XYZ file of C-alpha atoms in Angstrom:
655
model
C -2.637 20.678 31.107
C -1.365 20.490 27.527
C -3.618 18.230 25.437
C -2.403 16.436 22.291
C -5.370 15.518 20.090
C -4.545 12.660 17.691
C -6.576 11.053 14.921
C -6.236 7.376 15.845
C -5.297 5.375 18.959
C -2.115 3.972 17.324
C -1.003 7.495 16.443
C -1.715 8.597 20.005
C 0.379 5.775 21.479
C 3.375 6.604 19.247
C 3.313 10.291 20.173
C 2.671 9.573 23.862
C 5.711 7.287 23.992
C 7.975 10.104 22.798
C 6.356 12.596 25.188
C 6.689 10.268 28.166
C 2.916 10.033 28.669
C 2.859 6.432 29.884
C 0.032 6.328 32.444
C -3.134 4.819 30.994
C -6.514 6.354 31.648
C -9.940 6.234 30.037
C -9.411 7.070 26.340
C -6.078 8.809 26.911
C -2.462 8.534 28.090
C -1.174 10.855 30.803
C 2.271 12.290 31.498
C 3.693 15.229 33.446
C 1.521 18.223 32.502
C 0.694 16.397 29.235
C -2.275 14.299 28.123
C -2.549 12.508 24.790
C -5.998 11.544 23.524
C -7.351 10.440 20.169
C -10.331 10.314 17.914
C -11.379 7.241 15.963
C -11.485 8.982 12.606
C -14.398 11.433 12.455
C -16.247 11.427 15.788
C -18.771 13.869 14.329
C -20.831 13.745 11.155
C -22.993 16.201 9.266
C -26.561 16.079 10.534
C -29.103 14.447 8.185
C -31.895 16.479 6.545
C -34.451 15.562 9.232
C -32.325 17.440 11.782
C -33.452 20.610 9.991
C -37.132 19.666 10.151
C -39.042 16.454 10.901
C -40.963 16.822 7.645
C -37.687 16.196 5.764
C -37.514 12.596 6.954
C -39.855 11.624 4.126
C -38.526 12.042 0.594
C -40.560 14.427 -1.544
C -39.837 16.634 -4.543
C -41.790 19.381 -2.751
C -39.082 19.546 -0.047
C -36.215 20.150 -2.474
C -33.808 21.829 -2.389
C -32.857 21.300 1.254
C -30.643 24.223 2.314
C -29.537 24.377 5.967
C -29.569 27.892 7.378
C -27.410 26.928 10.355
C -25.231 23.899 9.715
C -25.344 21.172 12.359
C -23.156 18.209 13.247
C -23.966 15.163 15.355
C -21.884 12.824 17.494
C -21.561 9.387 15.920
C -23.312 6.902 18.236
C -20.571 4.259 17.896
C -17.873 6.609 19.208
C -19.904 8.728 21.621
C -17.904 7.451 24.613
C -14.602 8.695 23.171
C -16.229 12.015 22.271
C -17.230 12.475 25.910
C -13.632 11.748 26.987
C -12.315 14.429 24.607
C -15.016 16.901 25.647
C -13.991 16.532 29.299
C -10.275 16.850 28.503
C -10.870 19.967 26.388
C -12.649 21.629 29.317
C -9.493 21.048 31.418
C -6.854 21.894 28.779
C -4.821 25.105 28.842
C -3.314 24.427 25.396
C -4.277 22.051 22.591
C -1.818 20.577 20.107
C -3.597 19.195 17.044
C -1.752 15.981 16.144
C -4.183 14.497 13.620
C -3.068 13.520 10.106
C -1.347 16.377 8.317
C -4.026 17.135 5.720
C -7.287 19.008 5.463
C -9.418 16.072 6.681
C -7.134 15.637 9.679
C -7.512 19.339 10.409
C -11.290 19.077 10.237
C -11.427 16.059 12.561
C -9.756 18.124 15.284
C -11.234 21.563 14.592
C -14.852 20.389 14.485
C -14.354 18.948 17.987
C -12.822 22.188 19.285
C -15.747 24.082 17.767
C -18.507 21.847 19.131
C -16.915 21.720 22.608
C -16.436 25.519 22.625
C -12.690 25.332 23.252
C -11.251 28.851 22.984
C -7.703 28.413 24.298
C -4.363 28.451 22.411
C -3.903 25.938 19.557
C -0.697 24.564 18.046
C -0.215 22.114 15.184
C 2.038 19.042 15.086
C 2.821 18.372 11.408
C 3.975 14.785 10.879
C 5.020 12.957 7.728
C 6.103 9.752 9.500
C 5.369 8.119 12.847
C 8.841 6.869 13.711
C 10.489 8.375 16.802
C 12.964 10.578 14.915
C 10.193 12.167 12.821
C 7.988 12.771 15.859
C 10.825 14.438 17.798
C 11.687 16.594 14.814
C 8.054 17.713 14.420
C 7.717 18.416 18.161
C 10.702 20.738 17.961
C 9.032 22.831 15.234
C 5.332 23.070 16.092
C 3.256 25.256 13.784
C 0.877 27.890 15.089
C -2.784 26.934 14.999
C -3.538 29.956 12.840
C -1.151 28.721 10.159
C -3.186 25.598 9.410
C -6.670 26.948 10.218
C -7.532 27.533 6.509
C -7.236 23.761 6.029
C -10.293 23.431 8.278
C -12.362 25.813 6.165
C -11.288 23.943 3.046
C -12.425 20.614 4.531
C -15.630 22.213 5.814
C -16.362 23.555 2.329
C -15.818 20.086 0.897
C -18.121 18.555 3.514
C -20.922 21.052 2.962
C -20.692 20.872 -0.827
C -20.836 17.080 -0.649
C -23.862 17.288 1.647
C -25.744 19.742 -0.587
C -25.132 17.774 -3.744
C -25.450 14.312 -2.236
C -28.605 14.906 -0.177
C -30.471 16.964 -2.772
C -29.523 15.212 -5.991
C -29.672 11.693 -4.528
C -33.214 12.395 -3.315
C -34.140 14.092 -6.589
C -32.972 11.278 -8.868
C -34.188 8.532 -6.534
C -37.670 10.079 -6.616
C -37.494 10.472 -10.407
C -36.389 6.836 -10.633
C -39.325 5.704 -8.499
C -41.645 7.666 -10.729
C -40.227 5.548 -13.584
C -40.711 2.291 -11.638
C -37.176 1.882 -10.253
C -37.411 1.339 -6.506
C -33.721 1.589 -5.641
C -31.779 4.536 -4.283
C -29.938 6.490 -6.995
C -26.948 7.982 -5.221
C -25.412 11.102 -6.760
C -22.188 12.641 -5.476
C -19.958 15.593 -6.213
C -17.009 13.310 -6.969
C -18.508 9.839 -7.353
C -20.785 10.708 -10.281
C -18.063 12.163 -12.553
C -15.906 9.177 -11.598
C -18.717 6.832 -12.580
C -18.995 8.634 -15.907
C -15.364 7.762 -16.699
C -16.263 4.061 -16.551
C -19.561 4.524 -18.400
C -17.768 6.387 -21.199
C -15.214 3.597 -21.480
C -18.002 0.982 -21.567
C -19.699 2.921 -24.358
C -16.460 3.159 -26.325
C -15.983 -0.600 -26.037
C -19.607 -1.368 -26.967
C -19.575 0.925 -30.014
C -16.179 -0.221 -31.251
C -16.154 -2.002 -34.603
C -13.052 -4.093 -35.219
C -11.491 -3.700 -38.642
C -8.965 -5.951 -40.361
C -5.557 -4.731 -41.436
C -2.340 -6.351 -42.573
C 1.311 -6.030 -41.609
C 4.375 -7.272 -43.434
C 7.491 -8.157 -41.436
C 10.675 -8.592 -43.446
C 13.447 -10.745 -41.977
C 16.760 -9.295 -43.149
C 20.420 -9.963 -42.437
C 23.706 -8.153 -42.952
C 27.087 -9.788 -42.419
C 25.233 -12.791 -41.002
C 23.400 -10.797 -38.302
C 19.586 -10.979 -38.596
C 17.083 -8.215 -37.838
C 13.465 -7.420 -38.661
C 12.122 -4.511 -40.695
C 8.504 -3.461 -41.179
C 6.849 -2.521 -44.454
C 5.630 1.070 -44.787
C 2.413 0.911 -46.861
C 1.668 3.793 -49.271
C -0.810 6.419 -48.059
C -3.287 5.418 -50.758
C -3.762 1.995 -49.127
C -3.545 2.862 -45.433
C -5.510 4.630 -42.712
C -4.481 7.624 -40.600
C -2.472 5.329 -38.315
C -0.472 3.998 -41.286
C -2.126 0.559 -41.279
C -2.648 -1.292 -44.564
C -6.371 -1.930 -45.073
C -6.095 -3.870 -48.363
C -5.171 -7.527 -48.163
C -4.469 -7.746 -51.894
C -1.967 -4.886 -51.651
C -0.189 -6.536 -48.714
C -0.054 -9.900 -50.542
C 1.392 -8.261 -53.655
C 4.013 -6.573 -51.475
C 5.111 -9.917 -50.005
C 5.687 -11.310 -53.485
C 7.515 -8.173 -54.637
C 9.884 -8.194 -51.632
C 10.604 -11.918 -52.117
C 11.433 -11.213 -55.734
C 13.777 -8.340 -54.881
C 15.863 -10.560 -52.559
C 17.809 -7.557 -51.166
C 17.020 -4.342 -49.350
C 19.259 -1.272 -49.440
C 19.753 1.160 -46.545
C 18.600 4.632 -47.563
C 19.186 6.479 -44.294
C 20.014 6.011 -40.611
C 19.301 8.257 -37.679
C 20.606 7.531 -34.186
C 19.310 9.333 -31.092
C 20.812 9.167 -27.635
C 18.408 8.833 -24.688
C 18.931 9.254 -20.935
C 16.088 8.020 -18.723
C 16.111 9.367 -15.172
C 15.090 6.972 -12.383
C 11.353 6.997 -11.675
C 10.499 9.234 -8.738
C 9.334 7.791 -5.404
C 5.597 7.259 -5.112
C 2.716 9.512 -4.315
C -0.407 7.579 -3.310
C -2.151 7.497 -6.680
C 0.970 6.308 -8.512
C 1.475 3.626 -5.882
C -2.130 2.528 -6.389
C -1.677 2.423 -10.177
C 1.487 0.325 -9.951
C 0.074 -2.045 -7.319
C -3.045 -2.543 -9.434
C -0.975 -3.342 -12.523
C 1.801 -5.411 -10.939
C 0.166 -6.992 -7.886
C -3.509 -6.996 -8.828
C -4.424 -5.034 -5.695
C -7.518 -2.873 -5.450
C -6.929 0.798 -4.749
C -8.482 0.569 -1.277
C -6.364 -2.510 -0.544
C -3.245 -0.570 -1.515
C -4.223 2.372 0.681
C -4.913 0.057 3.643
C -1.521 -1.614 3.191
C 0.290 1.719 2.847
C -1.488 2.967 5.970
C -0.397 -0.170 7.866
C 3.212 0.260 6.717
C 3.050 3.834 8.055
C 1.120 3.312 11.291
C 1.749 -0.258 12.393
C 5.190 -1.074 11.010
C 6.653 2.481 10.990
C 8.440 1.334 7.824
C 7.299 4.062 5.417
C 6.264 7.700 5.552
C 2.770 9.251 5.393
C 0.855 7.509 2.574
C -1.848 9.993 1.547
C 0.618 12.231 -0.256
C 0.143 13.927 -3.621
C 3.875 14.655 -3.979
C 6.723 12.620 -5.516
C 9.593 14.863 -4.374
C 11.678 15.204 -1.208
C 12.925 18.289 0.648
C 16.630 19.094 0.339
C 17.063 18.782 4.111
C 16.247 15.072 3.975
C 19.320 14.396 1.847
C 21.352 14.478 5.068
C 19.264 11.579 6.401
C 20.217 9.213 3.556
C 22.989 7.339 5.452
C 20.636 6.766 8.405
C 17.903 5.424 6.126
C 20.403 3.140 4.357
C 21.632 1.770 7.696
C 18.038 1.034 8.768
C 17.247 -0.666 5.449
C 20.331 -2.867 5.691
C 19.608 -3.857 9.277
C 15.977 -4.549 8.351
C 16.968 -6.708 5.375
C 20.620 -7.904 5.301
C 19.996 -9.446 1.852
C 20.114 -5.875 0.507
C 23.879 -5.591 1.124
C 25.004 -6.358 -2.495
C 22.428 -3.940 -3.945
C 23.241 -1.156 -1.461
C 26.923 -1.596 -2.214
C 26.306 -0.595 -5.835
C 24.546 2.653 -4.897
C 26.120 6.097 -4.714
C 24.807 7.850 -1.600
C 26.300 11.142 -2.771
C 24.206 11.154 -5.967
C 21.855 14.129 -5.903
C 18.938 13.211 -8.187
C 16.005 15.384 -9.304
C 13.919 14.090 -6.378
C 15.527 16.572 -3.954
C 13.543 19.697 -4.798
C 12.071 22.038 -2.163
C 10.083 23.930 -4.796
C 8.056 20.827 -5.688
C 7.362 19.555 -2.166
C 3.741 20.149 -1.080
C 2.251 19.643 2.390
C 3.736 16.139 2.311
C 6.754 14.638 0.633
C 6.941 11.417 -1.387
C 6.266 8.027 0.206
C 9.663 6.592 1.181
C 11.198 4.205 3.738
C 11.801 5.675 7.184
C 14.945 5.447 9.288
C 13.088 3.106 11.642
C 14.136 -0.522 11.951
C 11.225 -2.539 10.518
C 10.375 -6.180 11.121
C 9.762 -7.871 7.775
C 8.615 -11.071 9.492
C 5.599 -9.225 10.903
C 4.496 -8.027 7.477
C 1.994 -9.976 5.397
C 3.095 -11.041 1.917
C 1.215 -8.153 0.311
C 2.577 -5.650 2.831
C 6.086 -6.801 2.061
C 5.485 -6.551 -1.701
C 4.223 -2.975 -1.403
C 7.048 -2.097 1.001
C 9.634 -3.422 -1.460
C 8.112 -1.328 -4.276
C 8.322 1.800 -2.111
C 11.868 0.905 -1.060
C 13.112 0.235 -4.592
C 11.723 3.538 -5.903
C 13.720 5.296 -3.184
C 16.931 3.338 -3.788
C 17.026 3.951 -7.554
C 17.563 7.646 -6.808
C 21.179 6.660 -6.063
C 21.829 4.996 -9.418
C 22.778 6.675 -12.712
C 20.435 7.305 -15.626
C 19.575 4.462 -17.985
C 21.262 5.397 -21.276
C 20.779 3.927 -24.730
C 20.981 4.734 -28.414
C 17.958 4.242 -30.648
C 18.549 3.912 -34.371
C 15.847 4.356 -37.026
C 16.719 2.837 -40.389
C 14.897 3.348 -43.678
C 15.425 0.786 -46.430
C 14.329 0.321 -49.995
C 13.347 -3.074 -51.369
C 12.408 -2.732 -55.020
C 9.663 -0.127 -54.955
C 8.729 -0.814 -51.349
C 9.878 1.132 -48.293
C 10.852 -0.588 -45.039
C 11.789 0.665 -41.608
C 13.707 -0.953 -38.751
C 14.371 0.244 -35.226
C 17.190 -0.910 -33.003
C 18.217 -0.194 -29.432
C 21.689 -0.397 -27.926
C 21.953 -0.091 -24.140
C 25.018 1.932 -23.112
C 24.459 2.290 -19.354
C 22.060 -0.038 -17.553
C 21.864 2.410 -14.633
C 18.802 2.220 -12.415
C 17.176 -0.494 -14.542
C 19.647 -2.940 -13.049
C 17.688 -2.632 -9.793
C 14.197 -1.751 -10.971
C 12.797 -2.547 -14.377
C 10.046 -0.186 -15.364
C 9.032 0.181 -18.987
C 8.740 3.892 -19.631
C 7.525 3.367 -23.172
C 4.329 1.395 -22.860
C 3.453 -1.114 -25.528
C 6.777 -0.609 -27.231
C 7.080 -3.107 -30.110
C 9.587 -5.860 -29.408
C 11.627 -5.013 -32.473
C 12.430 -1.582 -31.003
C 14.632 -3.401 -28.526
C 16.405 -5.476 -31.169
C 20.134 -5.199 -31.813
C 20.931 -4.020 -35.318
C 24.027 -5.032 -37.277
C 26.529 -2.378 -38.297
C 24.765 -0.515 -41.097
C 25.468 2.523 -43.188
C 23.859 4.268 -46.115
C 24.001 1.994 -49.146
C 24.429 -1.266 -47.189
C 22.759 -4.192 -48.963
C 20.815 -6.579 -46.715
C 19.619 -10.038 -47.708
C 15.917 -10.845 -47.562
C 15.719 -14.117 -45.614
C 11.955 -14.305 -45.140
C 8.779 -12.256 -45.511
C 5.854 -12.664 -43.130
C 2.303 -11.505 -43.885
C 0.392 -10.897 -40.643
C -3.389 -10.628 -40.531
C -4.390 -8.226 -37.742
C -7.526 -6.614 -36.343
C -7.938 -3.313 -34.554
C -8.593 -3.894 -30.853
C -11.291 -2.280 -28.744
C -10.243 -0.080 -25.826
C -9.558 -2.100 -22.694
C -11.943 -1.976 -19.737
C -10.634 0.168 -16.902
C -9.045 -1.441 -13.869
C -9.098 0.259 -10.474
C -5.563 1.470 -11.095
C -6.556 2.841 -14.500
C -9.502 4.655 -12.930
C -7.280 6.247 -10.277
C -4.977 7.441 -13.060
C -7.919 8.805 -15.060
C -9.261 10.637 -11.997
C -5.878 12.233 -11.413
C -5.173 13.104 -15.063
C -8.646 14.301 -15.969
C -7.178 17.326 -17.802
C -6.565 15.041 -20.790
C -10.337 14.719 -21.244
C -10.957 18.468 -21.439
C -10.701 20.463 -24.680
C -10.860 24.041 -23.399
C -7.201 25.210 -23.228
C -7.727 27.481 -20.208
C -9.655 24.827 -18.294
C -7.092 22.188 -19.263
C -4.292 24.346 -17.851
C -6.207 24.922 -14.612
C -6.786 21.209 -14.274
C -3.096 20.493 -14.724
C -2.459 22.671 -11.695
C -4.942 20.689 -9.563
C -5.047 17.052 -8.553
C -8.002 16.128 -10.787
C -11.082 14.417 -9.390
C -10.965 13.841 -5.637
C -7.785 13.773 -3.589
C -5.120 11.240 -2.720
C -7.016 10.577 0.509
C -10.489 10.104 -1.022
C -10.139 8.432 -4.437
C -9.930 4.880 -3.120
C -13.035 5.424 -0.985
C -14.950 6.853 -3.950
C -14.209 3.781 -6.089
C -15.036 1.406 -3.227
C -18.329 3.229 -2.679
C -19.301 2.856 -6.333
C -18.539 -0.865 -6.154
C -20.438 -1.323 -2.881
C -23.489 0.495 -4.290
C -23.534 -1.813 -7.287
C -22.793 0.957 -9.793
C -19.475 -0.664 -10.692
C -19.115 -4.418 -11.170
C -15.777 -6.212 -11.036
C -14.957 -8.835 -13.650
C -11.572 -10.132 -12.606
C -9.535 -6.901 -12.601
C -11.853 -4.997 -14.951
C -14.492 -2.491 -13.830
C -17.820 -2.443 -15.695
C -20.697 -0.023 -15.070
C -24.115 -1.523 -14.258
C -27.245 -0.823 -16.328
C -28.536 1.526 -13.614
C -25.231 3.421 -13.711
C -25.534 3.923 -17.471
C -29.081 5.260 -17.164
C -28.141 7.529 -14.282
C -25.231 9.074 -16.214
C -27.519 9.604 -19.217
C -30.085 11.360 -17.001
C -27.976 13.500 -14.676
C -27.111 16.975 -16.039
C -23.747 17.185 -17.782
C -22.571 19.732 -15.209
C -22.856 17.051 -12.504
C -21.070 14.352 -14.487
C -18.411 16.566 -16.077
C -14.979 15.608 -14.676
C -13.595 18.999 -15.595
C -16.201 20.792 -13.494
C -15.474 18.555 -10.513
C -11.777 19.251 -10.738
C -12.535 22.977 -10.753
C -14.490 22.471 -7.528
C -11.421 20.813 -6.040
C -9.403 23.819 -7.127
C -11.877 26.069 -5.297
C -11.131 24.118 -2.114
C -7.440 24.811 -2.667
C -8.317 28.504 -3.033
C -10.060 28.405 0.356
C -7.011 26.699 1.852
C -4.835 29.465 0.442
C -7.141 32.161 1.871
C -8.163 33.508 -1.543
C -11.805 32.362 -1.342
C -14.117 32.461 1.660
C -16.075 29.480 2.944
C -19.369 31.402 2.825
C -18.820 32.522 -0.773
C -18.090 28.978 -1.883
C -21.147 27.496 -0.135
C -23.398 30.275 -1.477
C -22.370 29.385 -5.035
C -23.125 25.717 -4.369
C -26.549 26.595 -2.932
C -27.503 28.653 -6.001
C -26.286 25.936 -8.349
C -28.211 23.181 -6.519
C -31.412 25.251 -6.578
C -31.065 25.711 -10.347
C -30.477 21.986 -10.912
C -33.484 20.954 -8.826
C -35.698 23.410 -10.699
C -34.502 22.269 -14.133
C -34.496 18.503 -13.468
C -37.733 18.098 -11.515
C -39.734 17.221 -14.627
C -37.266 14.710 -16.126
C -38.465 11.241 -17.106
C -35.928 8.466 -16.467
C -35.786 5.182 -18.382
C -34.475 3.027 -15.545
C -33.811 -0.729 -15.718
C -36.096 -2.557 -13.337
C -34.611 -5.359 -11.225
C -37.236 -7.592 -9.668
C -36.808 -8.823 -6.124
C -38.864 -10.407 -3.334
C -41.426 -8.550 -1.220
C -40.188 -6.786 1.924
C -41.389 -8.697 5.034
C -41.893 -5.402 6.900
C -43.669 -3.023 4.492
C -44.521 -5.216 1.454
C -42.460 -3.022 -0.897
C -40.251 -4.596 -3.547
C -36.651 -5.436 -2.614
C -33.345 -4.825 -4.367
C -30.198 -6.910 -4.484
C -27.385 -5.204 -2.604
C -23.865 -6.136 -1.540
C -22.760 -6.029 2.095
C -19.686 -6.989 4.111
C -20.892 -10.601 4.309
C -21.989 -10.826 0.674
C -25.166 -10.008 -1.316
C -28.588 -9.653 0.294
C -32.062 -8.303 -0.515
C -32.805 -4.848 0.912
C -36.072 -2.925 1.003
C -36.380 -0.449 -1.867
C -37.734 2.097 0.625
C -34.427 2.186 2.511
C -33.582 4.217 4.603
C -37.235 4.685 5.672
C -37.568 0.894 5.919
C -34.596 -1.270 6.842
C -36.078 -4.659 5.957
C -33.593 -7.249 4.642
C -33.742 -10.852 3.404
C -30.661 -13.073 2.982
C -29.790 -14.524 -0.412
C -29.228 -18.256 -0.522
C -25.924 -19.463 -1.935
C -27.547 -21.651 -4.588
C -29.873 -19.038 -6.089
C -30.478 -15.347 -6.474
C -33.903 -15.757 -4.800
C -34.470 -16.194 -1.040
């Protein structure tokens, strides 16, 4: 029997349909000489510390560091029945085809089962980027060898063990140090979550320490041949800061009077530049999350859930957890089929599709830049828009439009910079003339953020020596603005582009070659975890770090909170995947590092904020306010040793 091992039931049903495995059985679908079964995500989990010794169930500094000599995994109780189904099927299988998600976590989900169940037969790999029938048939015709993707398993295993070592040891260490300081909550520390938390804490600090300063601008309303435009005053260096802002109100007021008195401004020079803006590339996951956060107000986990539903349930888009924004050259031949499916899915697209050039070969078609997955794009499957929720349709239309603009020309425009003289004062004006609307006729996306409005103004015909009338002069009182609080989309972007925060040139270059903090598949979960633990608080769209989060970041060693270091760890996982670093060598380095941290931090004194709560009805310990699926509740501060809870009434914080 040939066994196909999928990651989720929906994935299993799609593959079984193509394979002709239509007979239902317990936890699987059966066909001629073929059985399709599925996991429910991870069926196994890393064993807790107490699995390596009963004495480790209690939290004590004397037990740290906890270093497993022989790593163990356990079957998750909630999915034990499906594990038993897979275990039985593996004992009967002659060949296994791994059909889990095409990434390192998908590889681990399957391989850890093969390992625990002692399967030693042949292994092949089904590598899917979309779950529509055409994509499945194409992948079935070109199965990879199991050996080809095996390094992905070691990479995921390294990630899992590093997370365990850091999370179990440092969370216990700092929780115990916090209790010593009177804080009874659990202080969770993670290999990725803690540097991510620091990004928000640093932004909070920048906002809190910011001192707003006044400055003044002078806008001059000019006209030439009856056509008005606006120029800005260029203050002298003696009265301005490094950003060219005038800091002296008296100087700005004197300038207004002087310009009024001059009545005319003369053009000193003009410089026109021609610009061609290529269409924005299709999405990878993080860019999709950024855009959906900014345009639709969606959380990053919400966006991932929607993208996953568009991929799995609706078959409307390709694999969502991609870190790539390019497409393989071979997919260019599929363009007419995709267009036909889009038109049949949404007939209202006909006018827009009629303006597109299907023969246009944009920069998106680039084999050299395609990673394990290609960009997120519409599939050639006929989708049912009526079955999509409003948010699903909005995200789908964003993905669709970023694919369609590849078949429109560049947006072209001229930008003219003008320098003028008005008495002894210097002015500057910027104008923009659109020559080819191009892709912006279908998708407007401002590629120059916070561009002043006057940069888009139309200038009259000017030349050197042209005299322009001064129609009005406007003195504007301004204040420097504090940095904005991060949104979830901003945080995703910061996690991905962490190289910008690093000064070391060699480290910066290495970081540019990696994906930053976390991966496309894990970033949303990291942010959600920080929110659920109460480290991050949401105020409308803004993220703010809690008092406990600030104290934790101040107390944890810089090496743990440093985003650059975390990104280097991610790079090490890529090295394992590429076969250039062994799993054992990586884990050994983590073990040594953890031992050093525990030794150096054991005597720290934390200044933790204390949050009072009611008394636990089970053990009489204090309780902490936590947030669950059904809202906030009081939880015993000795969790997980004590699982006492008390509900919070709607009209008060106290029970």
